[in-house]
Short mmCIF file of C-alpha atoms in Angstrom, two decimals:
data_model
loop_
_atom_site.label_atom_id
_atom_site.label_comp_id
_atom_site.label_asym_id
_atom_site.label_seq_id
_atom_site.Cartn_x
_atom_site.Cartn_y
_atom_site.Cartn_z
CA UNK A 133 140.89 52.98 -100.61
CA UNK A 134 143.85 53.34 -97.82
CA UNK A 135 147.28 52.39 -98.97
CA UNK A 136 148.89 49.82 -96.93
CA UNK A 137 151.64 51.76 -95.15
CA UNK A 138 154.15 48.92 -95.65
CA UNK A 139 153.62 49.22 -99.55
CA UNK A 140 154.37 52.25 -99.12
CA UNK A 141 157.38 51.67 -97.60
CA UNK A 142 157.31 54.55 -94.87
CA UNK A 143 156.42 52.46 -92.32
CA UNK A 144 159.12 50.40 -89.95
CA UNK A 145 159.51 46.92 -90.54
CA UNK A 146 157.94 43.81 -88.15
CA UNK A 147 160.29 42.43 -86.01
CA UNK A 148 159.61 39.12 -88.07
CA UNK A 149 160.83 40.96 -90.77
CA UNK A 150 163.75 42.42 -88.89
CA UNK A 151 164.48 38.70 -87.82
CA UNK A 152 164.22 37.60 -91.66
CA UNK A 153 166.39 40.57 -92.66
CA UNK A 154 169.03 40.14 -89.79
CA UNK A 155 169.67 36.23 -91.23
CA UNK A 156 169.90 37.05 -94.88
CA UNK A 157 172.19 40.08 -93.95
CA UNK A 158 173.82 37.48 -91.82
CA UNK A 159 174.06 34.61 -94.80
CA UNK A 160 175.96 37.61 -96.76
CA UNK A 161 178.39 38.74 -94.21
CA UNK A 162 179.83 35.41 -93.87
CA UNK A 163 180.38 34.65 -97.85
CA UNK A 164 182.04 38.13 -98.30
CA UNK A 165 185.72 37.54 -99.71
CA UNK A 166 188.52 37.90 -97.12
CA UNK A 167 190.15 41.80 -98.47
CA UNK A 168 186.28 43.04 -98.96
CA UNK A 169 185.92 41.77 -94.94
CA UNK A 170 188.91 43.19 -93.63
CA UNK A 171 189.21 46.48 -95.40
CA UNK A 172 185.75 46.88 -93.80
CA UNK A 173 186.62 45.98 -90.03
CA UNK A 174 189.36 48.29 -90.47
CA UNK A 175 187.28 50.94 -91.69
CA UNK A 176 185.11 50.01 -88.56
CA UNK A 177 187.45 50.03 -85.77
CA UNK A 178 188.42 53.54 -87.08
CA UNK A 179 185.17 54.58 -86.82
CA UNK A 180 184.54 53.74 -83.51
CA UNK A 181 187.91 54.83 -82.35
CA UNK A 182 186.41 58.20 -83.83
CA UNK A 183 183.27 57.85 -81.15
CA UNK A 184 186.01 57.64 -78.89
CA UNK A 185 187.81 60.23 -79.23
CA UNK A 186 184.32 62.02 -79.62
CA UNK A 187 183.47 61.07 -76.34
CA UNK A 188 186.62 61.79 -74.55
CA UNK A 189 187.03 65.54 -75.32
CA UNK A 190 182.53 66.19 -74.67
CA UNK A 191 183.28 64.53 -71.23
CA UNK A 192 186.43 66.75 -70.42
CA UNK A 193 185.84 69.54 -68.40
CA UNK A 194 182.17 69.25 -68.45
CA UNK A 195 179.91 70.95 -65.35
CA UNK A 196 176.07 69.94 -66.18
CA UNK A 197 176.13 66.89 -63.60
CA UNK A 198 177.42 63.25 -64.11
CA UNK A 199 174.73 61.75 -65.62
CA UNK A 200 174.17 63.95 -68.19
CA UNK A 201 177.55 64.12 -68.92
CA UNK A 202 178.37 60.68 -69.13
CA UNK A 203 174.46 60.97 -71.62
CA UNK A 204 175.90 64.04 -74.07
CA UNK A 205 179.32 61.72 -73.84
CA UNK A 206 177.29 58.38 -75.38
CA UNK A 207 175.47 60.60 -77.87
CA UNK A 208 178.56 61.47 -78.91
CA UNK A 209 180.36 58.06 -78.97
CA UNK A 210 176.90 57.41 -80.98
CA UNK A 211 179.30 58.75 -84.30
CA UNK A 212 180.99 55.81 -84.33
CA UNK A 213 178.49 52.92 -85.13
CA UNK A 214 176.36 55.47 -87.14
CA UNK A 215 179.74 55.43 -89.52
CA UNK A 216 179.77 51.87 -89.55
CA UNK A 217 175.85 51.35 -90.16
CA UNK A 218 175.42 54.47 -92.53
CA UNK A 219 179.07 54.42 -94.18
CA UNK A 220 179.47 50.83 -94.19
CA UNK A 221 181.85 48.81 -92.37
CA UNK A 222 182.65 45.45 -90.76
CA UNK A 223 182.03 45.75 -86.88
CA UNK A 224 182.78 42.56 -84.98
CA UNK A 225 180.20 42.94 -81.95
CA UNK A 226 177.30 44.00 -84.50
CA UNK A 227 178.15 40.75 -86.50
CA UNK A 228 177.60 38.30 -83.22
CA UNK A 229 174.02 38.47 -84.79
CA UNK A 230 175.30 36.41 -87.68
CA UNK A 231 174.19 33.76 -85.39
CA UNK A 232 170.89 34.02 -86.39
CA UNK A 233 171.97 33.02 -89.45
CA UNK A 234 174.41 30.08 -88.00
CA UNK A 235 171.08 28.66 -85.86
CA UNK A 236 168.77 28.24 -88.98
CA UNK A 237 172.07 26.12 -90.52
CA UNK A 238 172.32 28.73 -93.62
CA UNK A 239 176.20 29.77 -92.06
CA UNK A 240 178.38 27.15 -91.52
CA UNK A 241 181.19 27.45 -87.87
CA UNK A 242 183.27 27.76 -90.35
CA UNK A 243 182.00 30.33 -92.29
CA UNK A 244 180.84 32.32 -88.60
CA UNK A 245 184.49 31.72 -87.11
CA UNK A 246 186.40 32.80 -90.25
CA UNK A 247 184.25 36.21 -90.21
CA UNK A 248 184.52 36.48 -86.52
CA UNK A 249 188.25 36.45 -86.68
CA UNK A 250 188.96 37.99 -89.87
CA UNK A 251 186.83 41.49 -88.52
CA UNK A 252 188.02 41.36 -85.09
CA UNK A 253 191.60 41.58 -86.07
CA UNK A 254 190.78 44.51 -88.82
CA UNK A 255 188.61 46.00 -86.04
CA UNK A 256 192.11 46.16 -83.78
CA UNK A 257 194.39 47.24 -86.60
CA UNK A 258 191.72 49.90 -87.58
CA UNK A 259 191.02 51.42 -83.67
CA UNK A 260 194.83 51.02 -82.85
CA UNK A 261 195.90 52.94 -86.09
CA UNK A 262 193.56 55.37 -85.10
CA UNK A 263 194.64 55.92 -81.44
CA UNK A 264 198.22 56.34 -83.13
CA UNK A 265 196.81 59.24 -85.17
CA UNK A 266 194.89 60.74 -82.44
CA UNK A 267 198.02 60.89 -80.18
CA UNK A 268 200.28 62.09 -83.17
CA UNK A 269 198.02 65.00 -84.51
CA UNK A 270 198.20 66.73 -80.82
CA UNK A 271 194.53 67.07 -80.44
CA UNK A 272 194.40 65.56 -77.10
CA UNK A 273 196.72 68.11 -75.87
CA UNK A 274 193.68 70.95 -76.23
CA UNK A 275 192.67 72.69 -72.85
CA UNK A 276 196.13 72.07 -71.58
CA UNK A 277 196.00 68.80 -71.56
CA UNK A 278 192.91 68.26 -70.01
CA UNK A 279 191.41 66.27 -72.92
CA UNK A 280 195.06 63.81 -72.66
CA UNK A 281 194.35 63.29 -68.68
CA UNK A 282 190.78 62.08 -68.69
CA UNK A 283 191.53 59.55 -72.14
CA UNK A 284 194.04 58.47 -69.19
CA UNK A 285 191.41 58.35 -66.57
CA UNK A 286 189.28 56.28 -68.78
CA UNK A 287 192.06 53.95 -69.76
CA UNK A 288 192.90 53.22 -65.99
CA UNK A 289 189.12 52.58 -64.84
CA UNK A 290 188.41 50.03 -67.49
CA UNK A 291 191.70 48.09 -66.56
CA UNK A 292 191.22 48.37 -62.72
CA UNK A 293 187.61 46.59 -63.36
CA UNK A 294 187.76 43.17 -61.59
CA UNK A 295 187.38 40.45 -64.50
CA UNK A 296 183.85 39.65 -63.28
CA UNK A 297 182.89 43.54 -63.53
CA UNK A 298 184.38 43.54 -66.72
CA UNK A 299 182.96 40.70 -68.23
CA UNK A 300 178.87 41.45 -67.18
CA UNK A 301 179.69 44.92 -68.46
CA UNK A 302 180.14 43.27 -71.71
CA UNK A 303 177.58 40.99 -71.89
CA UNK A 304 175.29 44.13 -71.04
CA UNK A 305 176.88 46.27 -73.45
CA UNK A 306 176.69 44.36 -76.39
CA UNK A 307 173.15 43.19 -76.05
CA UNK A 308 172.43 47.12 -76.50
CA UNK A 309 175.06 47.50 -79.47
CA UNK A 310 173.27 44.38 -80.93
CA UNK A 311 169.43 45.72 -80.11
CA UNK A 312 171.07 48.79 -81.83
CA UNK A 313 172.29 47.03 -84.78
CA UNK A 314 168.67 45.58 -84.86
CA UNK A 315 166.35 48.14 -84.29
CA UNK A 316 168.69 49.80 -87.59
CA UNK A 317 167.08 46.78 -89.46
CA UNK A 318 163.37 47.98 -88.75
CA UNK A 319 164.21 51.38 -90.23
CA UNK A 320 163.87 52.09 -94.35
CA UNK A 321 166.01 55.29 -94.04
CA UNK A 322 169.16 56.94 -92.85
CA UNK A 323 167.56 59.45 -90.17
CA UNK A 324 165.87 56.25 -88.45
CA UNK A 325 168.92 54.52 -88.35
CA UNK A 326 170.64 57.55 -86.98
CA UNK A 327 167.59 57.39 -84.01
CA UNK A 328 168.21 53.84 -83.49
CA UNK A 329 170.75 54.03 -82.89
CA UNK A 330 171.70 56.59 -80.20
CA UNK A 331 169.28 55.84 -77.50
CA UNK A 332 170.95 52.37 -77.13
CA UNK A 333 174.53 53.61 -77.49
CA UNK A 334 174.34 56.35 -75.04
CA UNK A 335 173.11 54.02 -72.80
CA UNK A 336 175.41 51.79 -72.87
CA UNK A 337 178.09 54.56 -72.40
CA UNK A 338 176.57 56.58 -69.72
CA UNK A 339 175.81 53.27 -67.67
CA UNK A 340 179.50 52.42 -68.11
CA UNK A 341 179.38 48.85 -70.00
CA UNK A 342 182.61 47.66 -71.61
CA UNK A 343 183.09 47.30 -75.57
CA UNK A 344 185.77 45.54 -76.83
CA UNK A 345 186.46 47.30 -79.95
CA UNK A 346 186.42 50.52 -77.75
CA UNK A 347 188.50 49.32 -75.86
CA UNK A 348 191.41 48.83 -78.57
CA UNK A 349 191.09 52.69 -78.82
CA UNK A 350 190.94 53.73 -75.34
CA UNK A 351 193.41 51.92 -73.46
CA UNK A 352 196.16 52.26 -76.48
CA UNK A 353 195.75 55.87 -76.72
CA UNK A 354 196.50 56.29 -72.95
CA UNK A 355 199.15 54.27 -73.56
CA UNK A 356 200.46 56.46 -76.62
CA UNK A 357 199.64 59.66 -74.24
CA UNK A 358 202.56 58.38 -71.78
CA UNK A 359 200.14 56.90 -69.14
CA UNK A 360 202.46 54.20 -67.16
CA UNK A 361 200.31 52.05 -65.73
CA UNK A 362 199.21 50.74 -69.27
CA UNK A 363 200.38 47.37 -69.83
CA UNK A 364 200.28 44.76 -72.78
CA UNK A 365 199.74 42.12 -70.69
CA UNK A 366 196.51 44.54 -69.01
CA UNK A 367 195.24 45.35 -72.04
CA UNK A 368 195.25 41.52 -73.56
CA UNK A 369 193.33 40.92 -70.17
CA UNK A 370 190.95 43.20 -70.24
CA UNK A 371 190.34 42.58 -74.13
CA UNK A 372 190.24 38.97 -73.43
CA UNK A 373 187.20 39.21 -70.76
CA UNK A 374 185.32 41.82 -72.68
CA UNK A 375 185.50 40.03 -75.93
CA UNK A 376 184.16 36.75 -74.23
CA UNK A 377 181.32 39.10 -72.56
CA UNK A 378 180.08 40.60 -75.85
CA UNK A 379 180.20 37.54 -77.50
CA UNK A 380 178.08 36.23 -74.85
CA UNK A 381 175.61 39.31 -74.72
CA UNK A 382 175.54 39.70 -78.33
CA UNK A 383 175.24 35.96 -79.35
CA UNK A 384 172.68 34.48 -76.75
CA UNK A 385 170.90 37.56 -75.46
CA UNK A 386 170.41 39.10 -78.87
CA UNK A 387 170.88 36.62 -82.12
CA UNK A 388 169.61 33.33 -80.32
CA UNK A 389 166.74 34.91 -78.24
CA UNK A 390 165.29 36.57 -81.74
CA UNK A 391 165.85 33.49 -83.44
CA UNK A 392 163.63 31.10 -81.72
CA UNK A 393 160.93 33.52 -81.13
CA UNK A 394 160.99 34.37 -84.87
CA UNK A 395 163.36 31.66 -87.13
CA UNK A 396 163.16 28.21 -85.36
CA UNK A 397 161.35 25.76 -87.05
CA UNK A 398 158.33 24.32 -84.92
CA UNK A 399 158.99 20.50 -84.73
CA UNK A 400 156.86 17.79 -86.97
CA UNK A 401 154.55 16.50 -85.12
#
């Protein structure tokens, strides 16, 4: 007699199950207690200020062609959400799908809002801390300062984006960070959670899509590296738009689609 591979528990799970999984991991997030929450979006916007940084110094300098560059560069941005998915932490675009959960009426606005806001503003404190660090420790100043000038280069494309670019960019990139977050739900181990997600990170990189928690790492470093066309009032812009963009990607695209293919509840007849 052959052993059902899903007894087994080798084989990936459904996407009904992923769906199921998603909402209950969903249900969770939003009851966690307000320290446990934001410890863990700190922890988060560290680590993907970390895939930042990553990705800043594998881009520098780099002859093997743009697109591959810009495709080594999101493999290596990939570090950060494999932190926050294999370490643990609180990421605020990976927690738009908590919507699933807010759809089937099993998370409250409140509940949704309160998590939304309590991670986004660990998420800053955690990626702005780190772009401190980064600028303080003198790492960006390797290759003579080649590695400083294009964390400057990056910082000035995003914010010379025209809100409309900006905001699509988001909604594109975090319907791959949340298909990311997903596909991390089909696997029952760390090395397919490590393959889930880089495909879906590097693409979002290499295609040039705009990430809001990123984005509280790589325009503040540029800033702390002396670049003078950083502003406050250009960065809350550009944060602004992108946020509103991966909400919008991550939410509707991801979390709502899922749900009524999988989670809505056919009507009484």
């Amino acid at each position: 007699m052959t052993a059902n591979p899903d007894d087994l528990g080798i084989d990936a799970y459904s996407p009904k199950d992923i769906a199921a999984r998603v909402e209950t991991s969903g249900i969770a997030k939003a009851r966690n207690g307000f320290t446990q929450v934001l410890m863990l979006a700190i922890l988060a916007g560290a680590f993907i200020a970390l895939g930042g940084a990553f990705y800043t110094l594998v881009i520098t300098g780099s002859e093997l062609g743009y697109g591959i560059t810009r495709f080594l560069g999101g493999i290596a941005f990939s570090l950060g959400l494999i932190l926050v998915i294999v370490g643990g932490a609180e990421l605020f675009t990976g927690n738009n799908l908590i919507v699933m959960a807010w759809a089937s009426r099993k998370v409250t606005h409140r509940q949704l809002l309160r998590n939304w806001i309590i991670v986004y503003i660990g998420n800053f404190i955690g990626a702005l801390s780190t772009a401190a660090l980064i600028s303080l420790s003198g790492v960006l100043s390797m290759r003579d300062g080649a590695v400083a000038e294009t964390a400057i280069y990056i910082a000035n494309a995003k914010l010379a984006l025209s809100w409309q670019e900006a905001f699509f960019r988001a909604i594109l990139c975090n319907t791959l960070v949340c298909l990311a977050v997903w596909l991390c739900f089909a696997a029952r181990g760390v090395s397919g959670k490590i393959l889930a997600i880089i495909f879906p990170i590097s693409g979002f990189v290499a295609l040039g899509f705009e990430h809001s928690v990123a984005n509280m790492y790589f325009i503040p470093v540029a800033f702390f590296e002396g670049a003078e066309t950083i502003s406050i009032s250009g960065f809350a812009a550009n944060l602004s738009i992108v946020t509103g963009g991966n909400i919008l990607g991550g939410s509707a695209l991801v979390a709502l689609v899922y749900w009524l293919i999988y989670l809505r509840k056919a009507p009484q007849a």
